Each structure stands twice: as structure tokens, then as C-alpha cells.
Amino acid sequence: MRAILIGLGLVVAVIAADMQASRASAYPVYPWCAQYGGGRGGGSNCYFANLWQCQQAISGNGGFCVENPFYWAQGASPAGAPPVARKGKRRAAD
């Protein structure tokens, strides 16, 4: 009986770990969002891989393109961005 419970627990743990791994990559987060309607409270669409796609989507419709605030939180580093400078005292080389 004890072996069955341990085996069942291991199966549940493996299934839970597999679900977490698949959920982490469930949908990609794109770097550009289109905000439609300007100041009239229109909708938004955050499924653009580059700025050009976003600009084409809003052409003729009105609105503007903004960077997706959730994109950089996913761990991607902006292309061509300089390294982040550390604040604080530098140690002199001995």
C-alpha cells in the first residue's frame, strides 16, 4: 500500500512539473503594441514582432505604436542596448 502511494505521488509530481514547463512557453510575448483610437479609448493589439508591422496595422486607422511593457519582463534584452551601468563605487585596480 505504501509503495502504491509513493508511486502515485511521483506520477502526480511529474505531471505537475510537465504542466508548469508547457505553461511557461504557452504564448509568446511580442515587443510592439498598437493602441487604436487615440484619445477616444480604442482597443489595443500586442501581437507585432517589429515596429514596421505595428505601423502598417495603424495606418489609416489612427492610433500609435508603443513598446509592450511585458516584453522586457520576459527576460529578453533589447537589441543594441548598451549594458546597464552599475551604480556604486568602483574599486581601484591594485
PDB file of C-alpha atoms in Angstrom:
ATOM      1  CA  MET A   1       0.000   0.000   0.000  1.00  0.00           C
ATOM      2  CA  ARG A   2       2.804   2.356   0.905  1.00  0.00           C
ATOM      3  CA  ALA A   3       4.603   1.706  -2.409  1.00  0.00           C
ATOM      4  CA  ILE A   4       1.420   2.482  -4.336  1.00  0.00           C
ATOM      5  CA  LEU A   5       1.001   5.831  -2.582  1.00  0.00           C
ATOM      6  CA  ILE A   6       4.643   6.764  -3.190  1.00  0.00           C
ATOM      7  CA  GLY A   7       4.333   5.776  -6.853  1.00  0.00           C
ATOM      8  CA  LEU A   8       1.110   7.763  -7.229  1.00  0.00           C
ATOM      9  CA  GLY A   9       2.783  10.779  -5.611  1.00  0.00           C
ATOM     10  CA  LEU A  10       5.685  10.583  -8.050  1.00  0.00           C
ATOM     11  CA  VAL A  11       3.323  10.389 -11.031  1.00  0.00           C
ATOM     12  CA  VAL A  12       1.413  13.461  -9.814  1.00  0.00           C
ATOM     13  CA  ALA A  13       4.685  15.366  -9.296  1.00  0.00           C
ATOM     14  CA  VAL A  14       5.902  14.526 -12.816  1.00  0.00           C
ATOM     15  CA  ILE A  15       2.602  15.597 -14.376  1.00  0.00           C
ATOM     16  CA  ALA A  16       2.593  18.866 -12.403  1.00  0.00           C
ATOM     17  CA  ALA A  17       6.194  19.631 -13.427  1.00  0.00           C
ATOM     18  CA  ASP A  18       5.366  18.937 -17.080  1.00  0.00           C
ATOM     19  CA  MET A  19       2.348  21.249 -16.935  1.00  0.00           C
ATOM     20  CA  GLN A  20       4.453  24.070 -15.497  1.00  0.00           C
ATOM     21  CA  ALA A  21       7.065  23.720 -18.228  1.00  0.00           C
ATOM     22  CA  SER A  22       4.482  23.794 -21.014  1.00  0.00           C
ATOM     23  CA  ARG A  23       2.639  26.726 -19.469  1.00  0.00           C
ATOM     24  CA  ALA A  24       5.819  28.807 -19.334  1.00  0.00           C
ATOM     25  CA  SER A  25       6.046  28.834 -23.122  1.00  0.00           C
ATOM     26  CA  ALA A  26       2.300  28.822 -23.787  1.00  0.00           C
ATOM     27  CA  TYR A  27       2.234  32.040 -25.795  1.00  0.00           C
ATOM     28  CA  PRO A  28       4.974  34.384 -26.937  1.00  0.00           C
ATOM     29  CA  VAL A  29       5.055  37.982 -25.811  1.00  0.00           C
ATOM     30  CA  TYR A  30       5.657  40.322 -28.740  1.00  0.00           C
ATOM     31  CA  PRO A  31       7.650  43.565 -28.382  1.00  0.00           C
ATOM     32  CA  TRP A  32       5.194  46.033 -30.015  1.00  0.00           C
ATOM     33  CA  CYS A  33       1.622  47.087 -29.280  1.00  0.00           C
ATOM     34  CA  ALA A  34      -0.786  49.136 -31.386  1.00  0.00           C
ATOM     35  CA  GLN A  35      -3.051  51.496 -29.454  1.00  0.00           C
ATOM     36  CA  TYR A  36      -6.052  52.276 -31.657  1.00  0.00           C
ATOM     37  CA  GLY A  37      -8.393  55.215 -31.396  1.00  0.00           C
ATOM     38  CA  GLY A  38      -6.048  57.771 -29.853  1.00  0.00           C
ATOM     39  CA  GLY A  39      -7.774  59.624 -27.012  1.00  0.00           C
ATOM     40  CA  ARG A  40     -11.204  58.089 -27.606  1.00  0.00           C
ATOM     41  CA  GLY A  41     -10.379  54.933 -25.686  1.00  0.00           C
ATOM     42  CA  GLY A  42      -9.949  52.474 -28.561  1.00  0.00           C
ATOM     43  CA  GLY A  43      -8.518  48.987 -28.298  1.00  0.00           C
ATOM     44  CA  SER A  44      -5.005  47.619 -28.272  1.00  0.00           C
ATOM     45  CA  ASN A  45      -3.210  44.792 -30.057  1.00  0.00           C
ATOM     46  CA  CYS A  46       0.125  43.489 -28.770  1.00  0.00           C
ATOM     47  CA  TYR A  47       0.917  40.885 -31.453  1.00  0.00           C
ATOM     48  CA  PHE A  48       3.587  42.630 -33.522  1.00  0.00           C
ATOM     49  CA  ALA A  49       7.111  41.279 -33.914  1.00  0.00           C
ATOM     50  CA  ASN A  50       8.546  44.579 -35.158  1.00  0.00           C
ATOM     51  CA  LEU A  51       7.707  48.276 -35.357  1.00  0.00           C
ATOM     52  CA  TRP A  52       7.014  48.162 -39.105  1.00  0.00           C
ATOM     53  CA  GLN A  53       4.200  45.623 -38.641  1.00  0.00           C
ATOM     54  CA  CYS A  54       2.641  47.775 -35.957  1.00  0.00           C
ATOM     55  CA  GLN A  55       2.842  50.935 -38.085  1.00  0.00           C
ATOM     56  CA  GLN A  56       1.221  49.135 -41.015  1.00  0.00           C
ATOM     57  CA  ALA A  57      -1.635  48.000 -38.789  1.00  0.00           C
ATOM     58  CA  ILE A  58      -2.455  51.516 -37.575  1.00  0.00           C
ATOM     59  CA  SER A  59      -2.027  53.247 -40.943  1.00  0.00           C
ATOM     60  CA  GLY A  60      -5.402  54.607 -41.972  1.00  0.00           C
ATOM     61  CA  ASN A  61      -6.996  53.613 -38.664  1.00  0.00           C
ATOM     62  CA  GLY A  62      -5.401  56.142 -36.371  1.00  0.00           C
ATOM     63  CA  GLY A  63      -3.568  55.370 -33.200  1.00  0.00           C
ATOM     64  CA  PHE A  64       0.052  54.857 -32.264  1.00  0.00           C
ATOM     65  CA  CYS A  65       2.615  52.147 -31.551  1.00  0.00           C
ATOM     66  CA  VAL A  66       4.237  51.580 -28.176  1.00  0.00           C
ATOM     67  CA  GLU A  67       6.684  49.041 -26.812  1.00  0.00           C
ATOM     68  CA  ASN A  68       4.984  46.188 -24.994  1.00  0.00           C
ATOM     69  CA  PRO A  69       5.680  46.711 -21.266  1.00  0.00           C
ATOM     70  CA  PHE A  70       5.517  42.955 -20.660  1.00  0.00           C
ATOM     71  CA  TYR A  71       8.117  42.082 -23.311  1.00  0.00           C
ATOM     72  CA  TRP A  72      11.265  43.088 -21.408  1.00  0.00           C
ATOM     73  CA  ALA A  73       9.935  41.447 -18.266  1.00  0.00           C
ATOM     74  CA  GLN A  74      10.206  38.083 -20.045  1.00  0.00           C
ATOM     75  CA  GLY A  75      13.999  38.193 -19.845  1.00  0.00           C
ATOM     76  CA  ALA A  76      14.732  39.360 -23.372  1.00  0.00           C
ATOM     77  CA  SER A  77      17.328  42.074 -23.680  1.00  0.00           C
ATOM     78  CA  PRO A  78      16.689  44.926 -26.109  1.00  0.00           C
ATOM     79  CA  ALA A  79      18.705  44.597 -29.320  1.00  0.00           C
ATOM     80  CA  GLY A  80      21.570  47.035 -29.439  1.00  0.00           C
ATOM     81  CA  ALA A  81      21.006  48.293 -25.925  1.00  0.00           C
ATOM     82  CA  PRO A  82      24.117  49.246 -24.026  1.00  0.00           C
ATOM     83  CA  PRO A  83      24.947  47.234 -20.936  1.00  0.00           C
ATOM     84  CA  VAL A  84      23.422  48.540 -17.748  1.00  0.00           C
ATOM     85  CA  ALA A  85      25.935  50.536 -15.722  1.00  0.00           C
ATOM     86  CA  ARG A  86      26.220  49.554 -12.099  1.00  0.00           C
ATOM     87  CA  LYS A  87      25.879  52.352  -9.632  1.00  0.00           C
ATOM     88  CA  GLY A  88      28.257  52.486  -6.762  1.00  0.00           C
ATOM     89  CA  LYS A  89      31.916  52.910  -6.026  1.00  0.00           C
ATOM     90  CA  ARG A  90      34.493  51.367  -8.286  1.00  0.00           C
ATOM     91  CA  ARG A  91      37.448  49.625  -6.805  1.00  0.00           C
ATOM     92  CA  ALA A  92      40.834  50.757  -7.967  1.00  0.00           C
ATOM     93  CA  ALA A  93      42.932  48.075  -9.619  1.00  0.00           C
ATOM     94  CA  ASP A  94      45.814  47.020  -7.405  1.00  0.00           C
TER      95      ASP A  94
END
